[in-house]
Amino acid sequence: MSQPTVILATASYDHTIRFWEAKSGRCYRTIQYPDSQVNRLEITPDKRFLAAAGNPHIRLFDVNSNSPQPVMSYDSHTNNVMAVGFQCDGNWMYSGSEDGTVKIWDLRAPGCQREYESRAAVNTVVLHPNQTELISGDQNGNIRVWDLTANSCSCELVPEVDTAVRSLTVMWDGSLVVAANNHGTCYVWRLLRGTQTMTNFEPLHKLQAHKGYILKCLLSPEFCEPHRYLATASSDHTVKIWNVDGFTLEKTLIGHQRWVWDCVFSVDGAYLITASSDTTARLWSMSTGEDIKVYQGHHKATICCALHDGAEPATS
């Protein structure tokens, strides 16, 4: 199989992971995933592997093979894994789970290298662009910064007591962090560098984005500059696109018939892929706000999507 330059994958409550040709909308590979639902998908920076976060394991699949079997399984979580991601060179993986822990894994070895206790179900974890801090959000409303150099929690804040933090996103240059919660609110902070490596949060904005839950928030990537957008996907069936300069509403993406669970920008920020309970994933043009492709094939709710259409990192 020759490697496609665009890797697009979705996972559904129908216990399958599907790979799609982004332009044509054709599904070219289906992986059966009988053991659990898949909560989150992420593609390695080199485009070789797809991580699927399930319950309670993470499985790594070869992108360029037709094998239905994972190449590796990571097994020390004890509940739903809700977050998964990779360090920029793909050397290690991080995860967050409803078992209350954040973990770090060496991709070349089974077993977990490090574990941090959040003491509440972890819904979301993001890696700061400095590659040395993880930021987690949990069901009790706590946001914590885990300093990987000091190997400790360096910062804690609670934007709204007892309101679950559903999704976190960090601007590519590390200047902003956004937390979205179950009340449809986004909290925006400026990230200031302290004298130590600890990140200080300076409140910048509170955005009442949706009446329903926000299930995913995402800031636009570096190659989208000078435009800076925040996408919020919601249980109200819409995705809203906000201009980060002033947090004014740019567009509302209307087309999904049910909850929108996940979204991911193309590398240049010109397109957005979304995944919804209406069983479909959609490709949206950011310039027009229209959906230009519908990916149909799942039989139940599509709850996560992953896209990698950028260059692979240069091998040193």
PDB file of C-alpha atoms in Angstrom:
ATOM      1  CA  MET A   1       0.000   0.000   0.000  1.00  0.00           C
ATOM      2  CA  SER A   2       1.509   3.330  -0.940  1.00  0.00           C
ATOM      3  CA  GLN A   3       1.174   5.908   1.788  1.00  0.00           C
ATOM      4  CA  PRO A   4      -1.601   8.457   1.219  1.00  0.00           C
ATOM      5  CA  THR A   5      -0.502  12.018   1.829  1.00  0.00           C
ATOM      6  CA  VAL A   6      -3.725  12.680   3.736  1.00  0.00           C
ATOM      7  CA  ILE A   7      -4.648  10.308   6.535  1.00  0.00           C
ATOM      8  CA  LEU A   8      -8.220  10.625   7.755  1.00  0.00           C
ATOM      9  CA  ALA A   9      -9.732   8.181  10.231  1.00  0.00           C
ATOM     10  CA  THR A  10     -12.961   8.024  12.231  1.00  0.00           C
ATOM     11  CA  ALA A  11     -14.274   5.725  14.952  1.00  0.00           C
ATOM     12  CA  SER A  12     -17.806   4.927  15.961  1.00  0.00           C
ATOM     13  CA  TYR A  13     -19.996   3.210  18.534  1.00  0.00           C
ATOM     14  CA  ASP A  14     -20.419   0.546  15.810  1.00  0.00           C
ATOM     15  CA  HIS A  15     -17.020  -0.809  16.989  1.00  0.00           C
ATOM     16  CA  THR A  16     -15.155   0.046  13.805  1.00  0.00           C
ATOM     17  CA  ILE A  17     -12.387   2.422  12.811  1.00  0.00           C
ATOM     18  CA  ARG A  18     -12.586   3.632   9.212  1.00  0.00           C
ATOM     19  CA  PHE A  19      -9.958   5.202   6.971  1.00  0.00           C
ATOM     20  CA  TRP A  20     -11.223   7.566   4.266  1.00  0.00           C
ATOM     21  CA  GLU A  21     -10.003   9.142   1.076  1.00  0.00           C
ATOM     22  CA  ALA A  22     -10.545  12.755   2.085  1.00  0.00           C
ATOM     23  CA  LYS A  23     -11.347  14.076  -1.401  1.00  0.00           C
ATOM     24  CA  SER A  24     -13.553  11.315  -2.764  1.00  0.00           C
ATOM     25  CA  GLY A  25     -15.204  10.311   0.499  1.00  0.00           C
ATOM     26  CA  ARG A  26     -14.479   6.632  -0.164  1.00  0.00           C
ATOM     27  CA  CYS A  27     -13.772   4.374   2.816  1.00  0.00           C
ATOM     28  CA  TYR A  28     -10.729   2.274   1.887  1.00  0.00           C
ATOM     29  CA  ARG A  29     -10.100   0.375   5.115  1.00  0.00           C
ATOM     30  CA  THR A  30     -12.193  -0.758   8.070  1.00  0.00           C
ATOM     31  CA  ILE A  31     -10.745  -2.111  11.319  1.00  0.00           C
ATOM     32  CA  GLN A  32     -13.082  -4.054  13.585  1.00  0.00           C
ATOM     33  CA  TYR A  33     -12.680  -2.992  17.214  1.00  0.00           C
ATOM     34  CA  PRO A  34     -14.829  -5.441  19.185  1.00  0.00           C
ATOM     35  CA  ASP A  35     -13.361  -4.945  22.666  1.00  0.00           C
ATOM     36  CA  SER A  36     -14.818  -1.528  23.487  1.00  0.00           C
ATOM     37  CA  GLN A  37     -15.879   1.785  22.058  1.00  0.00           C
ATOM     38  CA  VAL A  38     -13.113   4.072  20.772  1.00  0.00           C
ATOM     39  CA  ASN A  39     -13.074   7.414  22.593  1.00  0.00           C
ATOM     40  CA  ARG A  40     -10.231   9.156  20.790  1.00  0.00           C
ATOM     41  CA  LEU A  41      -8.024   8.711  17.722  1.00  0.00           C
ATOM     42  CA  GLU A  42      -4.610  10.243  17.102  1.00  0.00           C
ATOM     43  CA  ILE A  43      -2.089   9.804  14.285  1.00  0.00           C
ATOM     44  CA  THR A  44       1.651   9.732  15.022  1.00  0.00           C
ATOM     45  CA  PRO A  45       3.662  12.691  13.689  1.00  0.00           C
ATOM     46  CA  ASP A  46       5.397  10.439  11.117  1.00  0.00           C
ATOM     47  CA  LYS A  47       1.976   9.201   9.840  1.00  0.00           C
ATOM     48  CA  ARG A  48       2.945   5.572  10.433  1.00  0.00           C
ATOM     49  CA  PHE A  49       0.577   4.674  13.271  1.00  0.00           C
ATOM     50  CA  LEU A  50      -2.933   5.385  14.513  1.00  0.00           C
ATOM     51  CA  ALA A  51      -3.610   5.266  18.255  1.00  0.00           C
ATOM     52  CA  ALA A  52      -7.101   4.273  19.350  1.00  0.00           C
ATOM     53  CA  ALA A  53      -8.051   5.032  22.941  1.00  0.00           C
ATOM     54  CA  GLY A  54     -10.593   2.525  24.232  1.00  0.00           C
ATOM     55  CA  ASN A  55     -11.687   0.999  27.519  1.00  0.00           C
ATOM     56  CA  PRO A  56      -9.315   0.509  29.249  1.00  0.00           C
ATOM     57  CA  HIS A  57      -6.516   0.103  26.689  1.00  0.00           C
ATOM     58  CA  ILE A  58      -4.805   2.055  23.919  1.00  0.00           C
ATOM     59  CA  ARG A  59      -4.070   0.189  20.696  1.00  0.00           C
ATOM     60  CA  LEU A  60      -1.634   1.236  18.000  1.00  0.00           C
ATOM     61  CA  PHE A  61      -2.445   0.292  14.386  1.00  0.00           C
ATOM     62  CA  ASP A  62      -0.173   0.411  11.345  1.00  0.00           C
ATOM     63  CA  VAL A  63      -1.526   3.056   8.946  1.00  0.00           C
ATOM     64  CA  ASN A  64       0.109   1.480   5.884  1.00  0.00           C
ATOM     65  CA  SER A  65      -0.932  -2.118   6.405  1.00  0.00           C
ATOM     66  CA  ASN A  66      -4.162  -3.997   5.907  1.00  0.00           C
ATOM     67  CA  SER A  67      -3.663  -6.010   9.070  1.00  0.00           C
ATOM     68  CA  PRO A  68      -6.681  -5.906  11.389  1.00  0.00           C
ATOM     69  CA  GLN A  69      -4.405  -6.542  14.376  1.00  0.00           C
ATOM     70  CA  PRO A  70      -2.783  -3.760  16.425  1.00  0.00           C
ATOM     71  CA  VAL A  71       1.015  -3.601  16.450  1.00  0.00           C
ATOM     72  CA  MET A  72       1.053  -2.696  20.146  1.00  0.00           C
ATOM     73  CA  SER A  73      -1.347  -2.514  23.076  1.00  0.00           C
ATOM     74  CA  TYR A  74      -0.880  -0.260  26.120  1.00  0.00           C
ATOM     75  CA  ASP A  75      -2.724  -1.719  29.043  1.00  0.00           C
ATOM     76  CA  SER A  76      -2.302  -0.157  32.488  1.00  0.00           C
ATOM     77  CA  HIS A  77      -5.337   2.169  32.610  1.00  0.00           C
ATOM     78  CA  THR A  78      -8.344   0.716  34.451  1.00  0.00           C
ATOM     79  CA  ASN A  79     -11.173   2.720  32.850  1.00  0.00           C
ATOM     80  CA  ASN A  80     -12.081   4.587  29.635  1.00  0.00           C
ATOM     81  CA  VAL A  81      -9.091   6.318  28.040  1.00  0.00           C
ATOM     82  CA  MET A  82     -10.438   9.737  27.031  1.00  0.00           C
ATOM     83  CA  ALA A  83      -7.294  11.460  25.739  1.00  0.00           C
ATOM     84  CA  VAL A  84      -4.271  10.387  23.760  1.00  0.00           C
ATOM     85  CA  GLY A  85      -1.524  12.301  21.966  1.00  0.00           C
ATOM     86  CA  PHE A  86       2.123  12.282  20.938  1.00  0.00           C
ATOM     87  CA  GLN A  87       5.266  14.231  21.627  1.00  0.00           C
ATOM     88  CA  CYS A  88       6.267  16.187  18.488  1.00  0.00           C
ATOM     89  CA  ASP A  89       8.993  13.718  17.421  1.00  0.00           C
ATOM     90  CA  GLY A  90       6.757  10.749  18.171  1.00  0.00           C
ATOM     91  CA  ASN A  91       9.101   9.424  20.865  1.00  0.00           C
ATOM     92  CA  TRP A  92       6.428   9.097  23.506  1.00  0.00           C
ATOM     93  CA  MET A  93       2.683   9.094  23.949  1.00  0.00           C
ATOM     94  CA  TYR A  94       0.509  10.577  26.678  1.00  0.00           C
ATOM     95  CA  SER A  95      -2.962   9.569  27.804  1.00  0.00           C
ATOM     96  CA  GLY A  96      -5.687  10.518  30.252  1.00  0.00           C
ATOM     97  CA  SER A  97      -8.389   8.263  31.631  1.00  0.00           C
ATOM     98  CA  GLU A  98     -11.578   8.151  33.659  1.00  0.00           C
ATOM     99  CA  ASP A  99      -9.495   6.129  36.144  1.00  0.00           C
ATOM    100  CA  GLY A 100      -8.170   9.532  37.307  1.00  0.00           C
ATOM    101  CA  THR A 101      -4.652   9.244  35.904  1.00  0.00           C
ATOM    102  CA  VAL A 102      -2.499  10.845  33.239  1.00  0.00           C
ATOM    103  CA  LYS A 103       0.157   8.493  31.861  1.00  0.00           C
ATOM    104  CA  ILE A 104       3.245   8.696  29.673  1.00  0.00           C
ATOM    105  CA  TRP A 105       4.292   5.776  27.473  1.00  0.00           C
ATOM    106  CA  ASP A 106       7.466   5.023  25.558  1.00  0.00           C
ATOM    107  CA  LEU A 107       6.158   3.866  22.168  1.00  0.00           C
ATOM    108  CA  ARG A 108       8.892   1.280  21.781  1.00  0.00           C
ATOM    109  CA  ALA A 109       8.173  -0.476  25.068  1.00  0.00           C
ATOM    110  CA  PRO A 110       5.047  -1.924  26.637  1.00  0.00           C
ATOM    111  CA  GLY A 111       4.076  -0.602  30.048  1.00  0.00           C
ATOM    112  CA  CYS A 112       3.754   2.926  31.304  1.00  0.00           C
ATOM    113  CA  GLN A 113       6.787   5.093  32.099  1.00  0.00           C
ATOM    114  CA  ARG A 114       5.102   7.686  34.314  1.00  0.00           C
ATOM    115  CA  GLU A 115       1.777   8.253  36.007  1.00  0.00           C
ATOM    116  CA  TYR A 116       0.163  11.363  37.506  1.00  0.00           C
ATOM    117  CA  GLU A 117      -2.887  11.268  39.793  1.00  0.00           C
ATOM    118  CA  SER A 118      -5.650  13.748  39.033  1.00  0.00           C
ATOM    119  CA  ARG A 119      -8.034  12.240  41.638  1.00  0.00           C
ATOM    120  CA  ALA A 120     -11.011  12.666  39.298  1.00  0.00           C
ATOM    121  CA  ALA A 121     -11.968  11.241  35.889  1.00  0.00           C
ATOM    122  CA  VAL A 122      -9.719  12.861  33.274  1.00  0.00           C
ATOM    123  CA  ASN A 123     -11.617  14.013  30.163  1.00  0.00           C
ATOM    124  CA  THR A 124      -8.921  15.836  28.233  1.00  0.00           C
ATOM    125  CA  VAL A 125      -5.126  16.203  28.088  1.00  0.00           C
ATOM    126  CA  VAL A 126      -3.019  18.444  25.827  1.00  0.00           C
ATOM    127  CA  LEU A 127       0.726  18.808  25.448  1.00  0.00           C
ATOM    128  CA  HIS A 128       2.104  22.335  25.644  1.00  0.00           C
ATOM    129  CA  PRO A 129       4.160  23.206  22.520  1.00  0.00           C
ATOM    130  CA  ASN A 130       7.251  23.376  24.752  1.00  0.00           C
ATOM    131  CA  GLN A 131       6.899  19.546  24.965  1.00  0.00           C
ATOM    132  CA  THR A 132       7.631  19.666  28.712  1.00  0.00           C
ATOM    133  CA  GLU A 133       4.194  20.288  30.237  1.00  0.00           C
ATOM    134  CA  LEU A 134       0.930  18.377  30.005  1.00  0.00           C
ATOM    135  CA  ILE A 135      -2.341  20.134  30.844  1.00  0.00           C
ATOM    136  CA  SER A 136      -5.279  17.997  31.993  1.00  0.00           C
ATOM    137  CA  GLY A 137      -8.954  18.721  32.635  1.00  0.00           C
ATOM    138  CA  ASP A 138     -11.217  16.508  34.739  1.00  0.00           C
ATOM    139  CA  GLN A 139     -14.801  15.733  35.655  1.00  0.00           C
ATOM    140  CA  ASN A 140     -14.613  17.792  38.881  1.00  0.00           C
ATOM    141  CA  GLY A 141     -13.622  20.945  37.007  1.00  0.00           C
ATOM    142  CA  ASN A 142      -9.891  20.908  37.805  1.00  0.00           C
ATOM    143  CA  ILE A 143      -7.249  21.987  35.300  1.00  0.00           C
ATOM    144  CA  ARG A 144      -3.744  20.846  36.193  1.00  0.00           C
ATOM    145  CA  VAL A 145      -0.349  21.468  34.657  1.00  0.00           C
ATOM    146  CA  TRP A 146       2.054  18.529  34.942  1.00  0.00           C
ATOM    147  CA  ASP A 147       5.677  19.599  34.683  1.00  0.00           C
ATOM    148  CA  LEU A 148       7.467  16.675  33.057  1.00  0.00           C
ATOM    149  CA  THR A 149      10.926  18.015  33.928  1.00  0.00           C
ATOM    150  CA  ALA A 150      10.169  18.429  37.640  1.00  0.00           C
ATOM    151  CA  ASN A 151       7.850  15.393  37.472  1.00  0.00           C
ATOM    152  CA  SER A 152       5.136  17.133  39.508  1.00  0.00           C
ATOM    153  CA  CYS A 153       1.945  19.189  39.299  1.00  0.00           C
ATOM    154  CA  SER A 154       3.114  22.791  38.894  1.00  0.00           C
ATOM    155  CA  CYS A 155      -0.240  24.571  38.659  1.00  0.00           C
ATOM    156  CA  GLU A 156      -3.913  23.977  39.445  1.00  0.00           C
ATOM    157  CA  LEU A 157      -7.010  25.988  38.699  1.00  0.00           C
ATOM    158  CA  VAL A 158     -10.764  25.499  38.828  1.00  0.00           C
ATOM    159  CA  PRO A 159     -12.637  27.840  36.471  1.00  0.00           C
ATOM    160  CA  GLU A 160     -16.084  26.635  37.606  1.00  0.00           C
ATOM    161  CA  VAL A 161     -16.521  24.401  40.652  1.00  0.00           C
ATOM    162  CA  ASP A 162     -18.065  20.972  39.944  1.00  0.00           C
ATOM    163  CA  THR A 163     -18.433  21.713  36.227  1.00  0.00           C
ATOM    164  CA  ALA A 164     -16.633  19.099  34.145  1.00  0.00           C
ATOM    165  CA  VAL A 165     -13.870  20.350  31.871  1.00  0.00           C
ATOM    166  CA  ARG A 166     -14.604  18.527  28.618  1.00  0.00           C
ATOM    167  CA  SER A 167     -11.876  19.779  26.309  1.00  0.00           C
ATOM    168  CA  LEU A 168      -8.620  21.752  26.392  1.00  0.00           C
ATOM    169  CA  THR A 169      -6.666  23.308  23.542  1.00  0.00           C
ATOM    170  CA  VAL A 170      -3.398  25.273  23.426  1.00  0.00           C
ATOM    171  CA  MET A 171      -2.373  27.753  20.722  1.00  0.00           C
ATOM    172  CA  TRP A 172       0.509  26.414  18.594  1.00  0.00           C
ATOM    173  CA  ASP A 173       2.861  29.123  19.928  1.00  0.00           C
ATOM    174  CA  GLY A 174       1.887  28.477  23.559  1.00  0.00           C
ATOM    175  CA  SER A 175       0.296  31.905  24.010  1.00  0.00           C
ATOM    176  CA  LEU A 176      -3.276  30.853  24.859  1.00  0.00           C
ATOM    177  CA  VAL A 177      -5.096  27.968  26.461  1.00  0.00           C
ATOM    178  CA  VAL A 178      -8.854  27.398  26.188  1.00  0.00           C
ATOM    179  CA  ALA A 179     -10.978  25.137  28.409  1.00  0.00           C
ATOM    180  CA  ALA A 180     -14.527  24.180  27.424  1.00  0.00           C
ATOM    181  CA  ASN A 181     -17.049  22.824  29.886  1.00  0.00           C
ATOM    182  CA  ASN A 182     -20.413  21.115  30.236  1.00  0.00           C
ATOM    183  CA  HIS A 183     -22.211  24.464  30.543  1.00  0.00           C
ATOM    184  CA  GLY A 184     -21.257  25.585  27.030  1.00  0.00           C
ATOM    185  CA  THR A 185     -18.652  28.004  28.363  1.00  0.00           C
ATOM    186  CA  CYS A 186     -15.092  28.517  27.157  1.00  0.00           C
ATOM    187  CA  TYR A 187     -12.505  29.991  29.497  1.00  0.00           C
ATOM    188  CA  VAL A 188      -9.524  31.584  27.786  1.00  0.00           C
ATOM    189  CA  TRP A 189      -6.212  32.318  29.484  1.00  0.00           C
ATOM    190  CA  ARG A 190      -2.998  33.893  28.358  1.00  0.00           C
ATOM    191  CA  LEU A 191      -0.045  31.706  29.226  1.00  0.00           C
ATOM    192  CA  LEU A 192       2.746  33.669  30.842  1.00  0.00           C
ATOM    193  CA  ARG A 193       6.164  32.225  31.475  1.00  0.00           C
ATOM    194  CA  GLY A 194       7.140  32.448  35.105  1.00  0.00           C
ATOM    195  CA  THR A 195      10.701  32.608  36.386  1.00  0.00           C
ATOM    196  CA  GLN A 196      10.645  28.815  36.559  1.00  0.00           C
ATOM    197  CA  THR A 197       9.251  26.698  33.748  1.00  0.00           C
ATOM    198  CA  MET A 198       5.868  26.889  35.437  1.00  0.00           C
ATOM    199  CA  THR A 199       3.159  28.324  33.254  1.00  0.00           C
ATOM    200  CA  ASN A 200       1.071  31.112  34.746  1.00  0.00           C
ATOM    201  CA  PHE A 201      -2.526  31.526  33.616  1.00  0.00           C
ATOM    202  CA  GLU A 202      -3.783  35.073  33.144  1.00  0.00           C
ATOM    203  CA  PRO A 203      -7.576  35.194  32.583  1.00  0.00           C
ATOM    204  CA  LEU A 204      -8.307  36.755  29.217  1.00  0.00           C
ATOM    205  CA  HIS A 205     -11.891  35.963  28.258  1.00  0.00           C
ATOM    206  CA  LYS A 206     -15.021  34.030  29.199  1.00  0.00           C
ATOM    207  CA  LEU A 207     -17.070  32.986  26.186  1.00  0.00           C
ATOM    208  CA  GLN A 208     -20.620  31.653  26.412  1.00  0.00           C
ATOM    209  CA  ALA A 209     -20.326  29.674  23.186  1.00  0.00           C
ATOM    210  CA  HIS A 210     -23.275  27.261  23.234  1.00  0.00           C
ATOM    211  CA  LYS A 211     -26.426  26.540  25.214  1.00  0.00           C
ATOM    212  CA  GLY A 212     -25.572  22.813  25.257  1.00  0.00           C
ATOM    213  CA  TYR A 213     -22.403  20.958  26.169  1.00  0.00           C
ATOM    214  CA  ILE A 214     -19.154  21.748  24.397  1.00  0.00           C
ATOM    215  CA  LEU A 215     -17.674  18.372  23.531  1.00  0.00           C
ATOM    216  CA  LYS A 216     -14.505  19.634  21.839  1.00  0.00           C
ATOM    217  CA  CYS A 217     -12.682  22.946  21.513  1.00  0.00           C
ATOM    218  CA  LEU A 218      -9.752  23.427  19.160  1.00  0.00           C
ATOM    219  CA  LEU A 219      -7.471  26.336  18.245  1.00  0.00           C
ATOM    220  CA  SER A 220      -6.290  26.667  14.652  1.00  0.00           C
ATOM    221  CA  PRO A 221      -2.785  25.529  13.616  1.00  0.00           C
ATOM    222  CA  GLU A 222       0.358  27.513  12.839  1.00  0.00           C
ATOM    223  CA  PHE A 223      -0.079  27.532   9.050  1.00  0.00           C
ATOM    224  CA  CYS A 224      -3.474  29.195   9.427  1.00  0.00           C
ATOM    225  CA  GLU A 225      -1.707  32.445  10.425  1.00  0.00           C
ATOM    226  CA  PRO A 226      -2.407  35.352  10.430  1.00  0.00           C
ATOM    227  CA  HIS A 227      -5.952  34.051  11.051  1.00  0.00           C
ATOM    228  CA  ARG A 228      -6.538  32.574  14.493  1.00  0.00           C
ATOM    229  CA  TYR A 229      -9.716  30.637  15.103  1.00  0.00           C
ATOM    230  CA  LEU A 230     -11.317  28.693  17.918  1.00  0.00           C
ATOM    231  CA  ALA A 231     -13.693  25.887  16.907  1.00  0.00           C
ATOM    232  CA  THR A 232     -16.288  24.658  19.417  1.00  0.00           C
ATOM    233  CA  ALA A 233     -18.244  21.459  18.742  1.00  0.00           C
ATOM    234  CA  SER A 234     -21.460  21.020  20.681  1.00  0.00           C
ATOM    235  CA  SER A 235     -24.405  18.868  21.660  1.00  0.00           C
ATOM    236  CA  ASP A 236     -26.563  21.548  19.975  1.00  0.00           C
ATOM    237  CA  HIS A 237     -25.633  19.902  16.608  1.00  0.00           C
ATOM    238  CA  THR A 238     -23.447  22.833  15.502  1.00  0.00           C
ATOM    239  CA  VAL A 239     -19.791  23.792  15.369  1.00  0.00           C
ATOM    240  CA  LYS A 240     -19.023  27.456  15.915  1.00  0.00           C
ATOM    241  CA  ILE A 241     -15.933  29.190  14.590  1.00  0.00           C
ATOM    242  CA  TRP A 242     -14.726  32.132  16.691  1.00  0.00           C
ATOM    243  CA  ASN A 243     -12.139  34.745  15.806  1.00  0.00           C
ATOM    244  CA  VAL A 244      -9.529  34.613  18.572  1.00  0.00           C
ATOM    245  CA  ASP A 245      -9.041  38.362  18.172  1.00  0.00           C
ATOM    246  CA  GLY A 246     -11.949  39.496  20.371  1.00  0.00           C
ATOM    247  CA  PHE A 247     -13.709  36.111  20.350  1.00  0.00           C
ATOM    248  CA  THR A 248     -16.375  37.235  17.911  1.00  0.00           C
ATOM    249  CA  LEU A 249     -18.438  34.592  16.107  1.00  0.00           C
ATOM    250  CA  GLU A 250     -17.188  34.104  12.539  1.00  0.00           C
ATOM    251  CA  LYS A 251     -19.364  31.225  11.349  1.00  0.00           C
ATOM    252  CA  THR A 252     -21.754  28.547  12.530  1.00  0.00           C
ATOM    253  CA  LEU A 253     -21.355  25.233  10.740  1.00  0.00           C
ATOM    254  CA  ILE A 254     -24.832  23.757  10.328  1.00  0.00           C
ATOM    255  CA  GLY A 255     -25.494  20.341   8.796  1.00  0.00           C
ATOM    256  CA  HIS A 256     -25.075  17.651  11.433  1.00  0.00           C
ATOM    257  CA  GLN A 257     -28.347  16.257  12.772  1.00  0.00           C
ATOM    258  CA  ARG A 258     -27.084  15.186  16.201  1.00  0.00           C
ATOM    259  CA  TRP A 259     -24.327  15.935  18.723  1.00  0.00           C
ATOM    260  CA  VAL A 260     -20.952  16.921  17.271  1.00  0.00           C
ATOM    261  CA  TRP A 261     -18.303  15.096  19.298  1.00  0.00           C
ATOM    262  CA  ASP A 262     -15.007  15.944  17.683  1.00  0.00           C
ATOM    263  CA  CYS A 263     -13.295  18.208  15.192  1.00  0.00           C
ATOM    264  CA  VAL A 264      -9.852  18.599  13.656  1.00  0.00           C
ATOM    265  CA  PHE A 265      -8.334  21.306  11.439  1.00  0.00           C
ATOM    266  CA  SER A 266      -6.390  20.625   8.267  1.00  0.00           C
ATOM    267  CA  VAL A 267      -2.730  21.651   8.556  1.00  0.00           C
ATOM    268  CA  ASP A 268      -3.369  25.060   6.936  1.00  0.00           C
ATOM    269  CA  GLY A 269      -6.625  25.715   8.828  1.00  0.00           C
ATOM    270  CA  ALA A 270      -8.572  25.960   5.548  1.00  0.00           C
ATOM    271  CA  TYR A 271     -10.741  22.935   6.356  1.00  0.00           C
ATOM    272  CA  LEU A 272     -12.328  21.321   9.386  1.00  0.00           C
ATOM    273  CA  ILE A 273     -13.355  17.677   9.813  1.00  0.00           C
ATOM    274  CA  THR A 274     -16.154  16.923  12.285  1.00  0.00           C
ATOM    275  CA  ALA A 275     -17.618  13.714  13.767  1.00  0.00           C
ATOM    276  CA  SER A 276     -21.217  13.395  14.898  1.00  0.00           C
ATOM    277  CA  SER A 277     -23.820  11.133  16.519  1.00  0.00           C
ATOM    278  CA  ASP A 278     -25.704  11.334  13.193  1.00  0.00           C
ATOM    279  CA  THR A 279     -23.178   8.600  12.108  1.00  0.00           C
ATOM    280  CA  THR A 280     -21.360  10.872   9.648  1.00  0.00           C
ATOM    281  CA  ALA A 281     -18.132  12.806   9.536  1.00  0.00           C
ATOM    282  CA  ARG A 282     -18.023  15.979   7.461  1.00  0.00           C
ATOM    283  CA  LEU A 283     -15.431  18.123   5.721  1.00  0.00           C
ATOM    284  CA  TRP A 284     -16.107  21.867   5.966  1.00  0.00           C
ATOM    285  CA  SER A 285     -14.608  24.780   4.095  1.00  0.00           C
ATOM    286  CA  MET A 286     -13.577  27.433   6.597  1.00  0.00           C
ATOM    287  CA  SER A 287     -13.902  30.184   3.973  1.00  0.00           C
ATOM    288  CA  THR A 288     -17.539  29.429   3.099  1.00  0.00           C
ATOM    289  CA  GLY A 289     -18.743  27.568   6.206  1.00  0.00           C
ATOM    290  CA  GLU A 290     -20.279  24.908   3.917  1.00  0.00           C
ATOM    291  CA  ASP A 291     -19.811  21.158   4.178  1.00  0.00           C
ATOM    292  CA  ILE A 292     -18.113  19.942   1.010  1.00  0.00           C
ATOM    293  CA  LYS A 293     -17.919  16.219   1.767  1.00  0.00           C
ATOM    294  CA  VAL A 294     -19.911  13.805   3.925  1.00  0.00           C
ATOM    295  CA  TYR A 295     -18.223  10.572   5.029  1.00  0.00           C
ATOM    296  CA  GLN A 296     -20.957   7.941   5.310  1.00  0.00           C
ATOM    297  CA  GLY A 297     -20.402   4.360   6.337  1.00  0.00           C
ATOM    298  CA  HIS A 298     -20.597   4.054  10.109  1.00  0.00           C
ATOM    299  CA  HIS A 299     -23.823   2.542  11.459  1.00  0.00           C
ATOM    300  CA  LYS A 300     -23.858   4.269  14.831  1.00  0.00           C
ATOM    301  CA  ALA A 301     -22.625   7.534  16.344  1.00  0.00           C
ATOM    302  CA  THR A 302     -19.237   8.676  15.012  1.00  0.00           C
ATOM    303  CA  ILE A 303     -17.482  10.080  18.060  1.00  0.00           C
ATOM    304  CA  CYS A 304     -13.917  10.810  17.063  1.00  0.00           C
ATOM    305  CA  CYS A 305     -11.846  11.729  14.052  1.00  0.00           C
ATOM    306  CA  ALA A 306      -8.161  12.137  13.283  1.00  0.00           C
ATOM    307  CA  LEU A 307      -6.487  13.911  10.379  1.00  0.00           C
ATOM    308  CA  HIS A 308      -2.844  14.282   9.376  1.00  0.00           C
ATOM    309  CA  ASP A 309      -2.365  16.103   6.074  1.00  0.00           C
ATOM    310  CA  GLY A 310       0.872  17.855   6.972  1.00  0.00           C
ATOM    311  CA  ALA A 311       4.500  16.996   6.341  1.00  0.00           C
ATOM    312  CA  GLU A 312       6.167  14.376   8.458  1.00  0.00           C
ATOM    313  CA  PRO A 313       8.856  15.769  10.778  1.00  0.00           C
ATOM    314  CA  ALA A 314      12.328  15.678   9.197  1.00  0.00           C
ATOM    315  CA  THR A 315      14.265  12.657  10.405  1.00  0.00           C
ATOM    316  CA  SER A 316      17.346  13.767  12.229  1.00  0.00           C
TER     317      SER A 316
END
